GROMACS .gro file of C-alpha atoms in nm:
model
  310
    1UNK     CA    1   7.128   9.962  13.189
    2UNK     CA    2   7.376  10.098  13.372
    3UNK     CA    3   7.611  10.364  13.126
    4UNK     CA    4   7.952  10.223  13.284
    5UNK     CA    5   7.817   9.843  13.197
    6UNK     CA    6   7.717   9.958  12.834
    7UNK     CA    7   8.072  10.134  12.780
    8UNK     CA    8   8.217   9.865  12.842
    9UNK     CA    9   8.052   9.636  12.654
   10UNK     CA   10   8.131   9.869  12.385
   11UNK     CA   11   8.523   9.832  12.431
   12UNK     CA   12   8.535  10.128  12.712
   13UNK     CA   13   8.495  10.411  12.470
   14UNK     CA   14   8.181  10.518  12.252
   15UNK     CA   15   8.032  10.781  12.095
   16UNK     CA   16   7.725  10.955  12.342
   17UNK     CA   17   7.457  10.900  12.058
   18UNK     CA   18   7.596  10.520  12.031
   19UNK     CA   19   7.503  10.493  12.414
   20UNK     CA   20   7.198  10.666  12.361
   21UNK     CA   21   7.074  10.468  12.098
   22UNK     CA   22   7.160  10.151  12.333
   23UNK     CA   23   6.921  10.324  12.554
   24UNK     CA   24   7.141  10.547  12.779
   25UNK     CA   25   6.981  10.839  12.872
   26UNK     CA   26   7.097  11.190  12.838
   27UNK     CA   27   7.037  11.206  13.229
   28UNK     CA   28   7.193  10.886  13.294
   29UNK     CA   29   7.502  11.000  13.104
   30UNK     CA   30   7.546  11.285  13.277
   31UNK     CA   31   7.502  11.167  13.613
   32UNK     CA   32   7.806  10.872  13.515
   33UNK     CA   33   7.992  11.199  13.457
   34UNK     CA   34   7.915  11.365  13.755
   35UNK     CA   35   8.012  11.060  13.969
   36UNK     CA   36   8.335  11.021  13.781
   37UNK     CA   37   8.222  10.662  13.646
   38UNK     CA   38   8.274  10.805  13.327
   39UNK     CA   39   8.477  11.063  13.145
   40UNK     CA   40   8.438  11.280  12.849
   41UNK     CA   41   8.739  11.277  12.671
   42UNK     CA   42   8.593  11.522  12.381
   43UNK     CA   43   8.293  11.657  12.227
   44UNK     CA   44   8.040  11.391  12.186
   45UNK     CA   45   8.274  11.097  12.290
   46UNK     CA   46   8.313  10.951  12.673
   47UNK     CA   47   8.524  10.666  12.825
   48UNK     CA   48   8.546  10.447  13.106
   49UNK     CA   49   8.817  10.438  13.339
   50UNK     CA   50   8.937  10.143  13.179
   51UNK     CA   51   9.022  10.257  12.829
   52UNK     CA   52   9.371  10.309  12.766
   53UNK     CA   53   9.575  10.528  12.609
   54UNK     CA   54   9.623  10.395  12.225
   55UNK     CA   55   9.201  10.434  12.213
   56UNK     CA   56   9.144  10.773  12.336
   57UNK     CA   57   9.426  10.898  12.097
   58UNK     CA   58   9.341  10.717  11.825
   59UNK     CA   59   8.939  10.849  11.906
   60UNK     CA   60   9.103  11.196  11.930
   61UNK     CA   61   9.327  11.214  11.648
   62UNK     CA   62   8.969  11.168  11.453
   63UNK     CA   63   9.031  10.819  11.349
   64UNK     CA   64   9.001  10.384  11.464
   65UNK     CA   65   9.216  10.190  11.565
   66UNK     CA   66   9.280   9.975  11.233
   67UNK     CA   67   9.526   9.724  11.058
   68UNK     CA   68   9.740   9.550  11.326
   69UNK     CA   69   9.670   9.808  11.600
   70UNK     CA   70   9.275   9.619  11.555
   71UNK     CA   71   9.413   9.307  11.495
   72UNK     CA   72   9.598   9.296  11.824
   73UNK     CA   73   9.253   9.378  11.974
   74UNK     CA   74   9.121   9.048  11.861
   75UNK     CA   75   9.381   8.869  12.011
   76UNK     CA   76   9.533   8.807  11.691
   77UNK     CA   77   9.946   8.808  11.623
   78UNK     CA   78   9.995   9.115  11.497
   79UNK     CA   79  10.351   9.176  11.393
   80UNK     CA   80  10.660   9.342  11.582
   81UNK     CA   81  10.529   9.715  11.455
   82UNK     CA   82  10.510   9.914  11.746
   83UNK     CA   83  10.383  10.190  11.592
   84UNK     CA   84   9.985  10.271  11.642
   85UNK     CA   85   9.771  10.222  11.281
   86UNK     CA   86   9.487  10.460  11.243
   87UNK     CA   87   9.209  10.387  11.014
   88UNK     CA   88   9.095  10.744  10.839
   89UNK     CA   89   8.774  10.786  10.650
   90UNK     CA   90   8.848  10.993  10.299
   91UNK     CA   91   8.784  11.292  10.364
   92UNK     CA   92   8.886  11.322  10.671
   93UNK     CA   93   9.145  11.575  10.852
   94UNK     CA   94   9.345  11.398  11.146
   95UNK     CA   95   9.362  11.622  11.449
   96UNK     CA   96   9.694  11.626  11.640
   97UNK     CA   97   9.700  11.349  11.905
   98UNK     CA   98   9.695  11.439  12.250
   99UNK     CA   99   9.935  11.313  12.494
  100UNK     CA  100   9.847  11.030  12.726
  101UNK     CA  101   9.656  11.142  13.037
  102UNK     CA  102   9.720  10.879  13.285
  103UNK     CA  103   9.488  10.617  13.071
  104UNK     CA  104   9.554  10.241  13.174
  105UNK     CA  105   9.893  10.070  12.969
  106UNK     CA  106   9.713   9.761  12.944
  107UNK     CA  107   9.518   9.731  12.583
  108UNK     CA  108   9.147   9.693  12.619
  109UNK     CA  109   9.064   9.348  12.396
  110UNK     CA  110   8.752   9.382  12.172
  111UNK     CA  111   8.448   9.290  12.340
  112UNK     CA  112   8.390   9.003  12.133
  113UNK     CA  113   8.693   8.842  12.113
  114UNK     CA  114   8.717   8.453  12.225
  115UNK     CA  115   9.136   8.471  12.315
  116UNK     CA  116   9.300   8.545  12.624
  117UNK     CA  117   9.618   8.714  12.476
  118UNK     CA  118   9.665   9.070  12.561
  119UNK     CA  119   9.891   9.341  12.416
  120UNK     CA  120  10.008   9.695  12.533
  121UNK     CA  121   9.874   9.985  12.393
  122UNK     CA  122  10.097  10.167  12.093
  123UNK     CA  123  10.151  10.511  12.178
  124UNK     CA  124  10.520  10.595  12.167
  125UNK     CA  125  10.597  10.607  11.806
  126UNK     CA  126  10.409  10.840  11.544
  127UNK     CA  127  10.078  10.674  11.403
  128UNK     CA  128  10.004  10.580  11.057
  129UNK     CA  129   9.729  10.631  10.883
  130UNK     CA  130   9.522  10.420  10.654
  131UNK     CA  131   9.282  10.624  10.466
  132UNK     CA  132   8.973  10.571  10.305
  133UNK     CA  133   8.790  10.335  10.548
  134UNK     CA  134   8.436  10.383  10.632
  135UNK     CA  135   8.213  10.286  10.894
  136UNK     CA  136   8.004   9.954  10.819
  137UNK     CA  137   7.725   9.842  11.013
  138UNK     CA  138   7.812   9.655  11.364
  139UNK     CA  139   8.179   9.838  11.397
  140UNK     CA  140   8.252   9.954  11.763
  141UNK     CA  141   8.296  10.312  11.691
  142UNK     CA  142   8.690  10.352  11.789
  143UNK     CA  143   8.774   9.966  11.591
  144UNK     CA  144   8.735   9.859  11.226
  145UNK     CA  145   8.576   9.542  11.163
  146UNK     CA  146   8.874   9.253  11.223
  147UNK     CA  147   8.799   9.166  10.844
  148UNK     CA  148   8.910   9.551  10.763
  149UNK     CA  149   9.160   9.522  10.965
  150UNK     CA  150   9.332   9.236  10.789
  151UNK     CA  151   9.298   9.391  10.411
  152UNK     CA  152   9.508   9.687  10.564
  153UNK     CA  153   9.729   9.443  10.774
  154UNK     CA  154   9.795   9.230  10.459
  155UNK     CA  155   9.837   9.534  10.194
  156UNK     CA  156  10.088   9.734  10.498
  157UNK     CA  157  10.312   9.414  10.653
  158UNK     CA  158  10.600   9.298  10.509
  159UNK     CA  159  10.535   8.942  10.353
  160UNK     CA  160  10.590   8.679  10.665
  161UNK     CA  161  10.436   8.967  10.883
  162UNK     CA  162  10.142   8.933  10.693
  163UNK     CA  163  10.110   8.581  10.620
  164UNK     CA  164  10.150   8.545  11.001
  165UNK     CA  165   9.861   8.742  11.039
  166UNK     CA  166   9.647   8.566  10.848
  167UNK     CA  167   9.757   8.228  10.949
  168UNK     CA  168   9.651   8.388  11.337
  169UNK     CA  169   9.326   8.537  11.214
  170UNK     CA  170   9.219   8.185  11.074
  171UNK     CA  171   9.376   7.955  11.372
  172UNK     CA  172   9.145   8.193  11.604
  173UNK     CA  173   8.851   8.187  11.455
  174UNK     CA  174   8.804   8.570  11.420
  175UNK     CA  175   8.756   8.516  11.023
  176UNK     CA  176   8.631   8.235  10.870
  177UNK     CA  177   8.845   8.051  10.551
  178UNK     CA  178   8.567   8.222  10.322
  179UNK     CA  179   8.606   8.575  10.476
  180UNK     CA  180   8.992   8.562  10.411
  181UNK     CA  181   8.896   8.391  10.042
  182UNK     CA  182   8.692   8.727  10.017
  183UNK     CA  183   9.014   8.979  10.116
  184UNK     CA  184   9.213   8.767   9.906
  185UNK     CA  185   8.996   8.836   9.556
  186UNK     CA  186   9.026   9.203   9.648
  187UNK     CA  187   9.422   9.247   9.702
  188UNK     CA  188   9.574   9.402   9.487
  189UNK     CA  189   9.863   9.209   9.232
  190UNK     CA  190  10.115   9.330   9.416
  191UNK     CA  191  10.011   9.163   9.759
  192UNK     CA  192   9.891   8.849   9.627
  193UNK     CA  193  10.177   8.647   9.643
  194UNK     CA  194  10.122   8.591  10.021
  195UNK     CA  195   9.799   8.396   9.949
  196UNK     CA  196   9.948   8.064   9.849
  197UNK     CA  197  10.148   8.082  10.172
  198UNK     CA  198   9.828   8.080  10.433
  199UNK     CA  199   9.817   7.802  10.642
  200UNK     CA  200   9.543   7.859  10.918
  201UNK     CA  201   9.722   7.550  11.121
  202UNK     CA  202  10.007   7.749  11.258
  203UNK     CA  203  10.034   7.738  11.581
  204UNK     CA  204  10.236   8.080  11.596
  205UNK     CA  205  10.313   8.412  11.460
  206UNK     CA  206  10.686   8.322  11.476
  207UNK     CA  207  10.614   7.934  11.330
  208UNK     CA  208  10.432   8.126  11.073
  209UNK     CA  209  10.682   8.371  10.970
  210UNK     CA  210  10.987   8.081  10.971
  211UNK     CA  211  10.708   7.882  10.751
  212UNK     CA  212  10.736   8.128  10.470
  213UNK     CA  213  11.135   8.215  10.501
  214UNK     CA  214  11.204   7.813  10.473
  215UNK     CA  215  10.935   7.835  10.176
  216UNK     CA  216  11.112   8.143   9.996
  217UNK     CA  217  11.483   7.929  10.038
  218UNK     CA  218  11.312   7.657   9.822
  219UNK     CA  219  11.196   7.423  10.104
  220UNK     CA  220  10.901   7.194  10.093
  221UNK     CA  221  10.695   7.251  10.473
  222UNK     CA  222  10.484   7.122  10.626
  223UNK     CA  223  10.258   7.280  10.906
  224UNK     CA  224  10.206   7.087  11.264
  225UNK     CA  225  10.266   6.733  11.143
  226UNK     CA  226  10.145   6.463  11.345
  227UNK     CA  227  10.436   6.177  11.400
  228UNK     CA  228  10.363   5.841  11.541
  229UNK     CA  229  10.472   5.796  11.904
  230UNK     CA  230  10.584   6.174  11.911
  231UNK     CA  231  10.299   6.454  11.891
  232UNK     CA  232  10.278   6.671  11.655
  233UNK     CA  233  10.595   6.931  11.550
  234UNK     CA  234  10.597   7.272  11.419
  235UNK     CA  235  10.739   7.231  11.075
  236UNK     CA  236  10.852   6.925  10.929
  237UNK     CA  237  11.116   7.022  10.712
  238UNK     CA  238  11.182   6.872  10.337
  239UNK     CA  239  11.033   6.558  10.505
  240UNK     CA  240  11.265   6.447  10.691
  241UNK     CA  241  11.409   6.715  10.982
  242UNK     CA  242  11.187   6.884  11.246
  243UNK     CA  243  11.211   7.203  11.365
  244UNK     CA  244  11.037   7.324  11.702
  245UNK     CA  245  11.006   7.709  11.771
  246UNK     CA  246  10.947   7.767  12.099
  247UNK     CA  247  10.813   8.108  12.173
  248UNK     CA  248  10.837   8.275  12.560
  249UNK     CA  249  10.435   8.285  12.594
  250UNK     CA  250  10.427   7.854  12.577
  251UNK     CA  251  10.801   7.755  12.674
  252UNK     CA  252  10.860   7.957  12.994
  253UNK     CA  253  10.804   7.684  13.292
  254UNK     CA  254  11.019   7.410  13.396
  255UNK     CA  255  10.709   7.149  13.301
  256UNK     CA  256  10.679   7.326  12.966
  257UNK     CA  257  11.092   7.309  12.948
  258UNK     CA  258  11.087   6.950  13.050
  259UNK     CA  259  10.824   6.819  12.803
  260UNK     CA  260  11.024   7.020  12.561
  261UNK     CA  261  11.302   6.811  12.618
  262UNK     CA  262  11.092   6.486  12.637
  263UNK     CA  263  10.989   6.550  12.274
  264UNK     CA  264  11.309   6.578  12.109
  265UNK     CA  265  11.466   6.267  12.294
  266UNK     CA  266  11.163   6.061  12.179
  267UNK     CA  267  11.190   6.203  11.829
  268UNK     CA  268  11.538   6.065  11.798
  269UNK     CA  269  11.393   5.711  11.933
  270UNK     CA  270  11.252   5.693  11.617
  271UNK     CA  271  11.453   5.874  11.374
  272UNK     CA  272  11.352   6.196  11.313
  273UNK     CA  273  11.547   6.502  11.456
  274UNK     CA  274  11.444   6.792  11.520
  275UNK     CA  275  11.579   7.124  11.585
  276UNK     CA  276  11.466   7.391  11.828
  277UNK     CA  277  11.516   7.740  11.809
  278UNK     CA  278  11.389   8.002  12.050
  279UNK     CA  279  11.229   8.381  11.900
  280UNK     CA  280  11.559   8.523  11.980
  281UNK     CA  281  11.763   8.240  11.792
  282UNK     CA  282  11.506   8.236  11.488
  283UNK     CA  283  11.450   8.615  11.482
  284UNK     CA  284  11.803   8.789  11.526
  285UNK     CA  285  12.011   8.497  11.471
  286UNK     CA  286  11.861   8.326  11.184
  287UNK     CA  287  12.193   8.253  10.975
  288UNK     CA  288  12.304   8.026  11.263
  289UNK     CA  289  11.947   7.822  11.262
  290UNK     CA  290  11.918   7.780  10.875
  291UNK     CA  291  12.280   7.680  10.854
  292UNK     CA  292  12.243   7.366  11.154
  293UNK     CA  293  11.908   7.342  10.913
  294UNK     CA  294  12.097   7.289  10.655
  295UNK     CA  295  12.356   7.109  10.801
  296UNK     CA  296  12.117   6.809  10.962
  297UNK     CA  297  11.926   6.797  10.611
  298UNK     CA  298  12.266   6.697  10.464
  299UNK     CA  299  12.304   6.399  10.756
  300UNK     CA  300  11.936   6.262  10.754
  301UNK     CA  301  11.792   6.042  10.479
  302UNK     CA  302  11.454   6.093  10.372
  303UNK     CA  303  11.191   5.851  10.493
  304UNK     CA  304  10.799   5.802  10.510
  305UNK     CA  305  10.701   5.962  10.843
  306UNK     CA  306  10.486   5.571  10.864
  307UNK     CA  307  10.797   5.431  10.913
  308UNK     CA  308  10.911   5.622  11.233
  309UNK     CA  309  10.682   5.399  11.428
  310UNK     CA  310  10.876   5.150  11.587
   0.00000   0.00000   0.00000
């Protein structure tokens, strides 16, 4: 097989004795070199020309990408942390990062991963480390496994952050309900009061993250409820106000704008209103959207969502 078609089925950077044992040989390698298809980037390591910059320092610095840095990989939402997270086995000494050589900005996804989302590689802020992770069988060599990845995610994030990465991780399919059950037994006490606030059903990071603050006020929520004559909404909110968070990736076109609208004018046809708040709105100005909450809670009756239907 060609070595620049095996690197980059393993993510666009591998070890030389991982190629080799995926039968690359030695003189194969080399010539890829000479040709500039490939590049070493240090002793026993080489990348294509498509890895970017968070992998080769990451590879460099004598760790793998882990925690939300991996998650991101996956396609998974992985928090508003900018800074790069570095898996580091035990005993090992992290080497001092090298600066970024003119390696693509665009994240390389894991191989394996079934999303389309992309992220941008972290590499301005200072990396933390995650020790005491070592290889299992099947890892890419510069990755932890995505199951890894969300122990350290879960045990590092603040609580929504983490909840909302878990809720992605399920809704994606990278882990399975019994892989998370499995992280779950093993968190420690202190982390384990984000398990009874998973819900695999969110649509969002951000849905996810509002889920848990509306939760934490004393709310009962409920995840993407189906309402006759109406779709489904976000949250339904003590059973009787909707609230629609509309994040930039699914709300940005004037059809996406226009069914947006659609919605909540049919919602109203049959007596449920909703709300809709925007990342900015529910992020930086959440005061103003719990307090209209709050406000149409106080106006609207509670009914059975059966008797919406007209």
């Amino acid at each position: 097989m060609d070595v620049a078609d095996l690197l980059h089925q393993q993510g666009e950077i591998a070890r030389i004795s991982t190629l080799i044992r995926r039968g690359a040989s030695r003189a194969a390698i080399a010539r890829a070199l000479d040709d500039g298809r490939v590049r070493r980037i240090m002793p026993g390591w080489v990348a294509g020309n498509g890895a970017d910059a968070e992998q080769i320092s990451t590879v460099r610095s004598g760790g793998r990408l882990g925690c939300i840095s991996a998650l991101a990989r996956w396609g998974v939402w992985s928090g508003d942390d900018r800074h790069p997270h570095i898996a580091m086995p035990q005993h090992g000494r992290r080497r001092r990062p090298q600066p970024n050589d003119g390696s693509t900005t665009q994240a390389v996804t894991h191989p394996r991963s079934k999303s389309k989302a992309t992220s941008r590689p972290r590499v301005l802020l200072p990396a933390r480390a995650h020790w005491g992770i070592l290889p299992r069988k099947g890892d890419l060599d510069w990755i932890i496994s995505p199951a890894e990845a969300l122990r350290q995610a879960v045990c590092c994030q603040e609580l929504e952050h983490a909840v909302a990465c878990v809720d992605s991780t399920l809704r994606l399919g990278v882990l399975s309900a019994a892989d998370w059950d499995d992280i779950a037994r093993g968190l420690p006490v202190s982390r384990r009061e984000c398990v009874p606030l998973v819900d695999g059903r969110a649509d969002s990071g951000l849905e996810s993250r509002v889920r848990v603050r509306l939760i934490r006020l004393g709310h009962a929520v409920e995840t993407q409820v189906r309402v006759p004559g109406f779709g489904k909404i976000d949250l339904l909110i003590d059973g009787r106000v909707g609230l629609e968070l509309d994040g930039d990736a699914f709300h940005s076109t004037a059809e996406q704008r226009q069914r947006d609208a659609e919605k909540v004018l049919t919602s109203m046809l049959f007596g449920l209103p909703v709300l809709r708040a925007g990342y900015a709105q529910a992020i930086d100005d959440w005061d103003l959207v719990y307090e209209a909450l709050t406000r149409m809670l106080q106006l609207t009756p509670a009914r059975e969502l059966s008797a919406l239907a007209l």
